Short mmCIF file of C-alpha atoms (C1' of nucleotides) in Angstrom, two decimals:
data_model
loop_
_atom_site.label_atom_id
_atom_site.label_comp_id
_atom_site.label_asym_id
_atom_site.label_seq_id
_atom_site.Cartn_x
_atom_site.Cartn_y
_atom_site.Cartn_z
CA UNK A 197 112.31 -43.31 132.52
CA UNK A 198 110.59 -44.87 129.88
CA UNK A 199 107.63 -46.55 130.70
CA UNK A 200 107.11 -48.70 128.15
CA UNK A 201 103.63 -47.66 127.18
CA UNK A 202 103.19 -47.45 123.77
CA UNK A 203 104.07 -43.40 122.28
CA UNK A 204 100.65 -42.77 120.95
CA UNK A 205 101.80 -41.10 118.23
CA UNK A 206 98.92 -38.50 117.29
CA UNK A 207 99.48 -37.29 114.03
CA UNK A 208 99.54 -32.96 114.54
CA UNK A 209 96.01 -31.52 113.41
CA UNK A 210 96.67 -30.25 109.28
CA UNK A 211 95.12 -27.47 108.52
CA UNK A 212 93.78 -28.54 105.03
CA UNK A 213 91.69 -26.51 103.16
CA UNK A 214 91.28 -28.43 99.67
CA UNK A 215 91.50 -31.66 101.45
CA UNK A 216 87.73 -32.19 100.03
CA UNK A 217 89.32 -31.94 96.40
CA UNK A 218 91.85 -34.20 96.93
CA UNK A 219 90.47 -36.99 98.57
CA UNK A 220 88.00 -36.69 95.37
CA UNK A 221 91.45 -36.90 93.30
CA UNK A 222 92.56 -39.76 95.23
CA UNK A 223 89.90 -41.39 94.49
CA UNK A 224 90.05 -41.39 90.95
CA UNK A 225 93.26 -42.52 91.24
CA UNK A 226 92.09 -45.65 93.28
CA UNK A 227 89.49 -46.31 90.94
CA UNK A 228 92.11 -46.19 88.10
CA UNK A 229 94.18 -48.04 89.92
CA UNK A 230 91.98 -50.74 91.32
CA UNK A 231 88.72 -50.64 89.49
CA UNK A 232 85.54 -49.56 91.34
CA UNK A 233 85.53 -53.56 92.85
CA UNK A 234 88.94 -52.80 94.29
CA UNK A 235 88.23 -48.83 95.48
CA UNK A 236 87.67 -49.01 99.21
CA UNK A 237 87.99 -46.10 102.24
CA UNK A 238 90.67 -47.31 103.60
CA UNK A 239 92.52 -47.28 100.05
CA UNK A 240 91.13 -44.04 99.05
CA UNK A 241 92.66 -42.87 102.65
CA UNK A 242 95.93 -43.91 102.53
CA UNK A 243 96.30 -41.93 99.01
CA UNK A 244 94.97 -38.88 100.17
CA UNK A 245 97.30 -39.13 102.87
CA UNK A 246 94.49 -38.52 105.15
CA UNK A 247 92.74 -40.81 108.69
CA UNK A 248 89.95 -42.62 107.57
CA UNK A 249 87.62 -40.57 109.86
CA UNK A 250 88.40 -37.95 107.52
CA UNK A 251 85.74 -39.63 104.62
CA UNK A 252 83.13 -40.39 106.26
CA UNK A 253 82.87 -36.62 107.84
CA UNK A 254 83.35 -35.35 104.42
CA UNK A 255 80.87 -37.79 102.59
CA UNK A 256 77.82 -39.50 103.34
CA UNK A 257 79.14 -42.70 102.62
CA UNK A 258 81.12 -44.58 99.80
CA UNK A 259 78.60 -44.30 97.22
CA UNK A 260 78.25 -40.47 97.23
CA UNK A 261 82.11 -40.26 97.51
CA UNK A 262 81.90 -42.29 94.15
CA UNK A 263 79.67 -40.20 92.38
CA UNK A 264 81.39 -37.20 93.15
CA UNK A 265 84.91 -38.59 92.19
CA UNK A 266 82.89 -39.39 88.88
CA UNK A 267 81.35 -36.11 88.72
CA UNK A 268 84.70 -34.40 89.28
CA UNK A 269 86.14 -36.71 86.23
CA UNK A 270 83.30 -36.18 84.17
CA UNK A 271 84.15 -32.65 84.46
CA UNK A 272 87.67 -33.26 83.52
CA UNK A 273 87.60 -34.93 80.73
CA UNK A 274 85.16 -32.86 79.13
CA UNK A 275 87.10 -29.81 79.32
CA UNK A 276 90.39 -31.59 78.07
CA UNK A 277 88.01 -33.00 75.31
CA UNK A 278 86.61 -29.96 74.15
CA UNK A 279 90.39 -28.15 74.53
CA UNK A 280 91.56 -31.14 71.97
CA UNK A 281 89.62 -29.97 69.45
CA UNK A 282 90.14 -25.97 69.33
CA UNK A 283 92.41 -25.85 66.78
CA UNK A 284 90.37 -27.93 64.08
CA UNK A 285 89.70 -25.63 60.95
CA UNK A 286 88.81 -28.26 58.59
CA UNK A 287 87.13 -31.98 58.11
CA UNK A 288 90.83 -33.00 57.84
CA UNK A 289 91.72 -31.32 61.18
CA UNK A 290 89.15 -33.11 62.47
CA UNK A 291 90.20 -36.67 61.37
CA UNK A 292 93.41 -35.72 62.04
CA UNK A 293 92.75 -34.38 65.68
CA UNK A 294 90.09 -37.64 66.31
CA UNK A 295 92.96 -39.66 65.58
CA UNK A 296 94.93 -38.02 67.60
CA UNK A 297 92.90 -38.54 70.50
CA UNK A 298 92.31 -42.22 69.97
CA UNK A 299 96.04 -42.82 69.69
CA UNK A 300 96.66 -41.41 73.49
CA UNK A 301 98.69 -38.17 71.82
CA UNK A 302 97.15 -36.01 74.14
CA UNK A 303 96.85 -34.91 77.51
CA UNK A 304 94.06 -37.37 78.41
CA UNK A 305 95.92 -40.22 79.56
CA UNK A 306 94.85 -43.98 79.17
CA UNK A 307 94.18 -44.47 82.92
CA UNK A 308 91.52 -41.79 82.90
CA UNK A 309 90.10 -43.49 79.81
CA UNK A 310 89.47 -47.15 82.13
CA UNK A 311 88.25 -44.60 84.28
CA UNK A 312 85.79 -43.45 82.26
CA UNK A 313 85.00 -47.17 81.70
CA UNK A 314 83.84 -48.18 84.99
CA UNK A 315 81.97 -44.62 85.19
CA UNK A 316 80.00 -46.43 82.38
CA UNK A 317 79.66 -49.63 83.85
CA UNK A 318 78.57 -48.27 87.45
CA UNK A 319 75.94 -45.92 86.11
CA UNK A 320 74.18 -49.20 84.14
CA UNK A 321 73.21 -50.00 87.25
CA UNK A 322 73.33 -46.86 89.57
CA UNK A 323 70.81 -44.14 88.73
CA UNK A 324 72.56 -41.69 89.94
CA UNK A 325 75.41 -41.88 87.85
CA UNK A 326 73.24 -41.81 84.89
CA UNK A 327 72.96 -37.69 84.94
CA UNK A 328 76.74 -37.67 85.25
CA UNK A 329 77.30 -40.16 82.15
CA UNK A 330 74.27 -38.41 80.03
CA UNK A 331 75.68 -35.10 80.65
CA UNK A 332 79.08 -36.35 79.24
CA UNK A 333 77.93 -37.58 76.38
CA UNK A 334 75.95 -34.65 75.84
CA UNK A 335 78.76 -32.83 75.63
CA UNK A 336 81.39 -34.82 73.59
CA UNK A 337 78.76 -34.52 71.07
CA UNK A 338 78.50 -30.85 71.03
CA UNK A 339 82.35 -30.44 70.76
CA UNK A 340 81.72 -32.55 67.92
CA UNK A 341 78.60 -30.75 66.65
CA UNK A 342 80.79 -28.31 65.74
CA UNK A 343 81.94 -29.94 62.63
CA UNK A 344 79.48 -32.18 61.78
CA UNK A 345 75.66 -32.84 61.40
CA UNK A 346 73.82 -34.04 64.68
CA UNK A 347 73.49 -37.11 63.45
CA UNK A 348 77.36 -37.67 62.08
CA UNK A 349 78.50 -36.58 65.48
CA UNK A 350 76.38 -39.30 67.19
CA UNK A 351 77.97 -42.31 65.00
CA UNK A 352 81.45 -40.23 65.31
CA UNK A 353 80.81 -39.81 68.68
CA UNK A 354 80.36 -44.06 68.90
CA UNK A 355 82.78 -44.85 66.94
CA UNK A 356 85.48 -43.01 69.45
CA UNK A 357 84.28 -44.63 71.96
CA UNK A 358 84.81 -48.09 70.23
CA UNK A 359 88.16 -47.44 68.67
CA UNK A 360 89.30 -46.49 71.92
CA UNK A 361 87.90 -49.40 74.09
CA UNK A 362 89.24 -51.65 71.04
CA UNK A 363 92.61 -50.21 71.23
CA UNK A 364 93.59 -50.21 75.06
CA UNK A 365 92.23 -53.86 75.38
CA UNK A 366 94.05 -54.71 72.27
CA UNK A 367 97.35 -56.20 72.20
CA UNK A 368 97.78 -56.58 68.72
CA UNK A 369 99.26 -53.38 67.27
CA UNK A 370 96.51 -50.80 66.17
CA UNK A 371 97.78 -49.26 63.04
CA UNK A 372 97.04 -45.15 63.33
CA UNK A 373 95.92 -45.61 58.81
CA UNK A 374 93.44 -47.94 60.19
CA UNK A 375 91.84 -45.41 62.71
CA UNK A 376 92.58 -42.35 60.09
CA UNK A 377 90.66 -44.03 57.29
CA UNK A 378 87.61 -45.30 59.78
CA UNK A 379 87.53 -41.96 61.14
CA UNK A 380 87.56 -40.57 57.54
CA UNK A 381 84.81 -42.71 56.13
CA UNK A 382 82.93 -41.48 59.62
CA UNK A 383 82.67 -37.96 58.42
CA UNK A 384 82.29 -38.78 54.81
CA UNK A 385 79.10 -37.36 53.05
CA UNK A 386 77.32 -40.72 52.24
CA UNK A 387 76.54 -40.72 48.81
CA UNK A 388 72.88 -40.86 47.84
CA UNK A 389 71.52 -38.84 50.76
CA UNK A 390 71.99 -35.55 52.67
CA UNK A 391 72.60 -37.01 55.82
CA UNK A 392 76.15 -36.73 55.27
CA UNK A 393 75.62 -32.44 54.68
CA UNK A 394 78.00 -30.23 56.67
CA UNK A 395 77.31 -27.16 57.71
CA UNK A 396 80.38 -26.08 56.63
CA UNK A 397 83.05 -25.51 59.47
CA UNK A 398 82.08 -22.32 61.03
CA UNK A 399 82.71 -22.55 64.82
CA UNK A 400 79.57 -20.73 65.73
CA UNK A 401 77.94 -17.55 66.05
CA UNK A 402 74.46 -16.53 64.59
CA UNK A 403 74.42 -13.94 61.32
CA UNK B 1060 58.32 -85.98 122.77
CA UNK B 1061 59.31 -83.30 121.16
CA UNK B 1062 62.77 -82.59 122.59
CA UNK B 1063 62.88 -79.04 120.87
CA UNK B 1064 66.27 -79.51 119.41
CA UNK B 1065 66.61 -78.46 115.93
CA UNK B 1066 65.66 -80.70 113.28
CA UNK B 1067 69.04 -80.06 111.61
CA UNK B 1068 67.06 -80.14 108.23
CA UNK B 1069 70.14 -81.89 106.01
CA UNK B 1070 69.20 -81.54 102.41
CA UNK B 1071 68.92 -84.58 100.94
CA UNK B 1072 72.57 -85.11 98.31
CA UNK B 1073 71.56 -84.77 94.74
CA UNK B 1074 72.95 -86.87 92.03
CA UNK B 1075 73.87 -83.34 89.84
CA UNK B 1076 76.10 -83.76 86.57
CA UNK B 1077 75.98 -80.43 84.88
CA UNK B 1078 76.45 -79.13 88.25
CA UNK B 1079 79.96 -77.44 87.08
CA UNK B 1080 77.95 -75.97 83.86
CA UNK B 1081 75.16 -74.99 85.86
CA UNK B 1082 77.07 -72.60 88.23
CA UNK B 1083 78.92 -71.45 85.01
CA UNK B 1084 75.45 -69.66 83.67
CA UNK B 1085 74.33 -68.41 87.51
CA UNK B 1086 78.12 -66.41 87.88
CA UNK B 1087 77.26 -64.92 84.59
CA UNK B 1088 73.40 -64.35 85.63
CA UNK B 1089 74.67 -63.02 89.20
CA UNK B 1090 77.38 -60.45 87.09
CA UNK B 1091 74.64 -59.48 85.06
CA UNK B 1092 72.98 -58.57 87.75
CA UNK B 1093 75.70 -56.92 90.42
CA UNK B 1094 78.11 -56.84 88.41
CA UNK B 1095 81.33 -57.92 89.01
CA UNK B 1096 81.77 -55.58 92.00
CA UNK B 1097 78.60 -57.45 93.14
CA UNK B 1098 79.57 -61.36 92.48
CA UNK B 1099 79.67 -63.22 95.48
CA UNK B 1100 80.47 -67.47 96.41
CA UNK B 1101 76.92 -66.98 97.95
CA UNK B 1102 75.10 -64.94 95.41
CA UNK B 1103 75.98 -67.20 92.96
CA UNK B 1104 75.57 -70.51 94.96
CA UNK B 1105 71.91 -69.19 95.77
CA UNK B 1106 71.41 -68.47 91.92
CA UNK B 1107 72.59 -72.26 90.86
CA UNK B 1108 70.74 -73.44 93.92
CA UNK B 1109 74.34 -75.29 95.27
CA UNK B 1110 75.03 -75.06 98.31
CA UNK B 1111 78.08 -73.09 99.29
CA UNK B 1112 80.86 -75.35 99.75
CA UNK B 1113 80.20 -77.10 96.44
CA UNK B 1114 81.49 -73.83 94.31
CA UNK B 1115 85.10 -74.23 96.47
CA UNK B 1116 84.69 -77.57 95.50
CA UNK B 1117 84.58 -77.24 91.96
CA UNK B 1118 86.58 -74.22 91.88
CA UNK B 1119 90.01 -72.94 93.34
CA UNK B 1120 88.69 -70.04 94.13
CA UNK B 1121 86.68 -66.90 93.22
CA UNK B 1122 89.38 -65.69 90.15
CA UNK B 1123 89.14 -69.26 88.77
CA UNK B 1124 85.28 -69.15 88.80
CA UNK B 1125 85.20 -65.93 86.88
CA UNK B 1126 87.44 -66.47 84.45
CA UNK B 1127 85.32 -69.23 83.82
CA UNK B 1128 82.45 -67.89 83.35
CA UNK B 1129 83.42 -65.18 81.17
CA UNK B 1130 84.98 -68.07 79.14
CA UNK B 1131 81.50 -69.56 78.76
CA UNK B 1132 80.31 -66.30 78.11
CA UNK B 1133 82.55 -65.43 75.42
CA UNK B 1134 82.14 -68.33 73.39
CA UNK B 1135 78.14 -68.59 73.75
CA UNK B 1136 78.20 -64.67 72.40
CA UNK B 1137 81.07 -65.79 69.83
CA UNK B 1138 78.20 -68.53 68.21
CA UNK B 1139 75.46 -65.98 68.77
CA UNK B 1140 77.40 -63.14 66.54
CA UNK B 1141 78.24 -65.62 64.01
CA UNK B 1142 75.16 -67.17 63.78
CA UNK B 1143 73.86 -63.46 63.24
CA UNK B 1144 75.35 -63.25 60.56
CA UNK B 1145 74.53 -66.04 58.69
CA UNK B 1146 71.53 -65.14 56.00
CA UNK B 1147 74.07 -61.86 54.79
CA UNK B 1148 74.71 -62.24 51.18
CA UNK B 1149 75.24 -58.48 50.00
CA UNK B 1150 76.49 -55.08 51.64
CA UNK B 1151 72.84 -54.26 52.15
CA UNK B 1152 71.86 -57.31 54.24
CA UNK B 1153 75.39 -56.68 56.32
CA UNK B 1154 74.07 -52.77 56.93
CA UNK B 1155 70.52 -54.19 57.92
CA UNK B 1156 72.03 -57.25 60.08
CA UNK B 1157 74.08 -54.35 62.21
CA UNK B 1158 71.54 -52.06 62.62
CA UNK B 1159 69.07 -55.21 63.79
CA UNK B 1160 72.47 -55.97 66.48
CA UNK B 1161 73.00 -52.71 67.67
CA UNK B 1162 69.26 -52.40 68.87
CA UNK B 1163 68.60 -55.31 70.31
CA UNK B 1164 66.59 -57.52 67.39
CA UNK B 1165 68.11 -60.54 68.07
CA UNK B 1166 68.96 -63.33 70.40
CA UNK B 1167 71.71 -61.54 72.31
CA UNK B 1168 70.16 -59.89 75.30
CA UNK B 1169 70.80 -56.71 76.42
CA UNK B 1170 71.79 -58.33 79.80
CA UNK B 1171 74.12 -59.99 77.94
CA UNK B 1172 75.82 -56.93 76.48
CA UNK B 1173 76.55 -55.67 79.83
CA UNK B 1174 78.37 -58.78 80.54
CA UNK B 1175 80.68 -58.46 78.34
CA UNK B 1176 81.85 -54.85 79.39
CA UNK B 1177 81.96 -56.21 82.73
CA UNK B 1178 84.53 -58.70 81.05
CA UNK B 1179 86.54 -55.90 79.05
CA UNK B 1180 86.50 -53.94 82.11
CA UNK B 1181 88.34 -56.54 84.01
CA UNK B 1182 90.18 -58.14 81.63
CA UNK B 1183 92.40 -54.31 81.48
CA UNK B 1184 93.55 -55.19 84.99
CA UNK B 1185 93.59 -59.23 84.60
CA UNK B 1186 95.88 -60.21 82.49
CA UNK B 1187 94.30 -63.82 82.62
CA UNK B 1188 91.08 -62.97 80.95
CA UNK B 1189 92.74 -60.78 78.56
CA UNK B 1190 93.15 -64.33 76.23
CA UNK B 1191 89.32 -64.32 76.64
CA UNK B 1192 88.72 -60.93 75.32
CA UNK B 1193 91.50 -60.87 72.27
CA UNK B 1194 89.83 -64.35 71.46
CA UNK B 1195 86.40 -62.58 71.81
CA UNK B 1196 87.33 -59.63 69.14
CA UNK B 1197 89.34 -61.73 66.75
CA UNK B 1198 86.00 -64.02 66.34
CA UNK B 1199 84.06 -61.03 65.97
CA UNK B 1200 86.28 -59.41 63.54
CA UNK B 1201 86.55 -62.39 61.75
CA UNK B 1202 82.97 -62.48 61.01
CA UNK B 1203 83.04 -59.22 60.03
CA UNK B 1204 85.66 -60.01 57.48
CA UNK B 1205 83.40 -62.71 55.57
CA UNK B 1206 82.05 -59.00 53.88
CA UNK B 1207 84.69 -56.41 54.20
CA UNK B 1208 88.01 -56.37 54.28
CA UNK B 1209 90.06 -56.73 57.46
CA UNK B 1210 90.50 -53.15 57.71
CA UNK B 1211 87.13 -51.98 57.26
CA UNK B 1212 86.40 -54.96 59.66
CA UNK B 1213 88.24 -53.21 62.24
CA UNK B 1214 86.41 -50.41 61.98
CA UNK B 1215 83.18 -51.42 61.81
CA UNK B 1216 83.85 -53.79 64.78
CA UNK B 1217 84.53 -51.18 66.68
CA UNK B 1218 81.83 -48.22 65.54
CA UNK B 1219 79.04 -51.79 66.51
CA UNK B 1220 80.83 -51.61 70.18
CA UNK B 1221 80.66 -47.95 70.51
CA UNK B 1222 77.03 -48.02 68.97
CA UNK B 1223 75.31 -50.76 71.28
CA UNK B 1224 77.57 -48.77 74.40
CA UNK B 1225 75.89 -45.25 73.19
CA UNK B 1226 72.38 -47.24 73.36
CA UNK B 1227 72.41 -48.97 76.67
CA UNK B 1228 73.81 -45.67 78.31
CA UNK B 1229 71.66 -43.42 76.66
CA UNK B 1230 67.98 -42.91 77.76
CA UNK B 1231 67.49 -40.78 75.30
CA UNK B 1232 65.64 -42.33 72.07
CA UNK B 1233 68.29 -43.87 69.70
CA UNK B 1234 66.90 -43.63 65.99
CA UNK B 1235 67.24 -46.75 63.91
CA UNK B 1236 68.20 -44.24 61.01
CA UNK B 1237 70.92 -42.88 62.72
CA UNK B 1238 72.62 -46.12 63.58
CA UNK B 1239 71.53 -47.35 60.12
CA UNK B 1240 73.91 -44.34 58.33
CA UNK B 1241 76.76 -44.50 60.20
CA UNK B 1242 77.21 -48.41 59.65
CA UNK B 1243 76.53 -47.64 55.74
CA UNK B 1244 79.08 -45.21 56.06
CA UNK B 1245 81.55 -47.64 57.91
CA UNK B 1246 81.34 -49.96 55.29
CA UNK B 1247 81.23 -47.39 52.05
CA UNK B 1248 84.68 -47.62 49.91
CA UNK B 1249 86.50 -44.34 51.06
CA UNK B 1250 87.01 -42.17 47.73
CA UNK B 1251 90.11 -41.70 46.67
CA UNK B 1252 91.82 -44.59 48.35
CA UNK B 1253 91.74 -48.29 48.07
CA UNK B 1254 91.29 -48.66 51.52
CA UNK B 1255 87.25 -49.67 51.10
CA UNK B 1256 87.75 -52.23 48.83
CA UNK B 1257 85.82 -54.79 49.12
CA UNK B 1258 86.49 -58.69 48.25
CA UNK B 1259 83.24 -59.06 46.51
CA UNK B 1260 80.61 -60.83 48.82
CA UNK B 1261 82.36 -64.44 48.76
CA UNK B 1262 81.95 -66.48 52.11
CA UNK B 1263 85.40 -68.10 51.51
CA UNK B 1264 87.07 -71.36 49.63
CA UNK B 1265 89.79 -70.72 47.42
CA UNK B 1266 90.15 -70.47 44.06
"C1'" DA C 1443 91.57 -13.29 125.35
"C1'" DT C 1444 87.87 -16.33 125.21
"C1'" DT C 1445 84.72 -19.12 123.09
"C1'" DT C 1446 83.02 -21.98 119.63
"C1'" DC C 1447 82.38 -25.28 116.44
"C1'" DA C 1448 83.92 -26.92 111.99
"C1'" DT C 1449 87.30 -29.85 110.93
"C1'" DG C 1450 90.72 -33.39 112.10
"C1'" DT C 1451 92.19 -38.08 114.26
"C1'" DG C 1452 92.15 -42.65 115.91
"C1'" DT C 1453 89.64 -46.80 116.96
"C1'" DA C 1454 85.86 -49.98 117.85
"C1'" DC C 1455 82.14 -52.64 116.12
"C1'" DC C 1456 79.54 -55.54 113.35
"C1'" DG C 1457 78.23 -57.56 109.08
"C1'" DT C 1458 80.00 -59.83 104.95
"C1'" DT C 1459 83.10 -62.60 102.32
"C1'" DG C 1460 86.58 -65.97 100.84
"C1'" DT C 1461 88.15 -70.15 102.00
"C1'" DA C 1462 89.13 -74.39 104.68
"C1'" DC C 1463 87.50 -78.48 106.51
"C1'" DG C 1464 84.94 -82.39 108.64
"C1'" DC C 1465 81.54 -85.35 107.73
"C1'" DA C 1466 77.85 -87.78 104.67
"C1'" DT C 1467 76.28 -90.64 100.81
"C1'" DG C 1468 75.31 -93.20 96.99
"C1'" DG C 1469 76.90 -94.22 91.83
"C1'" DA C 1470 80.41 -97.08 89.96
"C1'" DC C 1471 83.04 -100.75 89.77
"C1'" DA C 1472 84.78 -105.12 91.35
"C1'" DT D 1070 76.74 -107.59 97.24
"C1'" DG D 1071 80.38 -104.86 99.18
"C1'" DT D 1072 83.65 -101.20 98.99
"C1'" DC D 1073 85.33 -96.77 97.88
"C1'" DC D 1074 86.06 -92.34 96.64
"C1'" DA D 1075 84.22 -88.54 93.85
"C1'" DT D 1076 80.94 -85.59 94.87
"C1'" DG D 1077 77.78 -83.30 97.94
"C1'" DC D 1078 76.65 -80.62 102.29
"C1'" DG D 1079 76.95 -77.58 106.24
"C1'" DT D 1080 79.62 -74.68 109.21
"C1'" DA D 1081 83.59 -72.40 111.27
"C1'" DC D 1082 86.97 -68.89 111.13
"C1'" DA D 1083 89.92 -65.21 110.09
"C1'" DA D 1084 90.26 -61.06 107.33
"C1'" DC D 1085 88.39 -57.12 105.58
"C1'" DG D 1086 85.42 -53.25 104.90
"C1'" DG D 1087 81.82 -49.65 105.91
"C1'" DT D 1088 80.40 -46.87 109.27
"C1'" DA D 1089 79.78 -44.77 113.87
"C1'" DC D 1090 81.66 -42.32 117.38
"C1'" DA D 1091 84.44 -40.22 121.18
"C1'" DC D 1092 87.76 -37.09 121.66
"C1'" DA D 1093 91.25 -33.29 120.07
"C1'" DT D 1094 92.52 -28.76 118.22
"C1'" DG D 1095 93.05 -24.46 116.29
"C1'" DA D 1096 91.04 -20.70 112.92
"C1'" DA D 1097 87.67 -17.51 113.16
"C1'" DA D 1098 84.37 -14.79 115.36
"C1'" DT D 1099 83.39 -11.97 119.28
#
DNA sequence: ATTTCATGTGTACCGTTGTACGCATGGACA
DNA sequence: TGTCCATGCGTACAACGGTACACATGAAAT
């Protein structure tokens, strides 16, 4: 008979390889989701579909399970970044393809952007974030050192950054001529000096 | 005799206008600080030197408080960016005024700065304090647009957010020269279109 | 087949936080 | 001068969150 006690139902033991990865995932998606205010274990848990045991044996603690998730993102966006930009031939391409990007008409959605966002935010006060945010940057500007002078790729690089912020917190339409043309004037040789010099648009490789 | 029961040190009431004000400027000093993650009814009672029951007095609650604040916040940075501005008479001064923005030569601290990305950041999930931030950008914009045109505004707006972003992120050295081309670039008529045009350096009035 | 231990699971504990609430007091106004 | 209520003050309480920990289990090594 039944004795009333209560069924103790034990989830079955998972064997779960990858389960590292995707609590890392799930956290992103928290983050996204909630901001880093809102991200909590218990959250991150419940979308990984995993106990809550299960973090803390994995990570140290909340703040290392942040800095990986940002890590991991880091990671991610900069290899979608520099994918965005393979096909670019010309300075046109490139306005063309920067647009792109700042328009959301390509794979990196507008969620991972806010993500981004409070990577930013968190590493102005957390040291440790600050590799993961220098080494981004670091890189966005090398995709873009491709095309352009050092020192055009840093204000291209900044200007991105803005139109992008500017746009998802804008809810005013955003005009894609209006990017184009501030992209375009980005790039532009400015008259008068030789900061503006390309090196022409070979990819790479040394003669 | 001394019965050894506590004193029960009551603090003597204060007669305290301003007090509403007061712990107005200590939320935005404690989100400075620790952020918004880090923003506590405590933390900032401490910081106005209130004691904690007054902030649920003046306040319905912690949302009400912050929106607040970052209302406060807004509108002090909105006369600060203006008042920036002021002593710009050609395209030159404008380049110069920027550059003196993005790093730091001028009232607006820093600090500050970080504020207000706390305040972007949340206003993409709080609808409430997005009102605060469109308000925010359409005064700065509109600043802008005493010297360019609205387009060019837009632009330029946005490179100065990506710009002072790049800065306080970066630990790397930011040259002034650097930040000084791209704005002249951002505000140099784009050849070939009509799209740089600019209205001729008149504050405003009518004809 | 046996052992082992890395990984998995549930829960308890303790500090912190938002918020409610009872009581105090002295400017303001009659 | 007397009253009153807006404002000030301290504390309680329930909820939540991070973390520790005891126990379970099965893949891999022997």
């Amino acid at each position: 008979m039944d004795m009333g006690g209560k069924p103790v139902v034990r989830r079955a033991r998972r064997f779960d390889p990858k389960r590292r990865e995707r609590i890392l995932d799930a956290a992103i998606e928290v983050i996204a989701e909630h901001g880093v205010a809102g991200t909590t274990h218990r959250l991150i848990a419940r979308a990984a579909d995993v106990p809550l045991g299960s973090l803390t044996y994995h990570f140290t603690g909340l703040d290392e399970l942040r800095a990986l998730a940002f890590t991991r993102l880091a990671e991610r966006l900069s290899r979608a970044y520099a994918a965005h930009f393979d096909g670019v031939r010309t300075l046109d391409d490139l306005v063309e393809a920067v647009t792109d990007m700042v328009h959301g008409n390509v794979g990196t959605d507008a969620r991972e952007w806010a993500v981004s966002y409070e990577l930013y935010l968190a590493a102005l006060r957390d040291p440790a974030l600050r590799t993961v945010t220098e080494e981004w940057m670091r890189t966005s500007r090398t995709v873009l050192e491709r095309f352009v002078d050092p020192d055009t790729a840093r204000g291209l690089d900044a200007l991105i950054e803005g139109l992008v912020m500017h746009r998802m917190l804008s809810t005013a339409p955003f005009p894609r001529a209006v990017t184009r043309a501030a992209v375009a004037r980005a790039v532009q040789p400015l008259p008068g000096t030789d900061a503006g010099r390309t090196p022409t648009h070979e990819p790479e490789g040394r003669p």
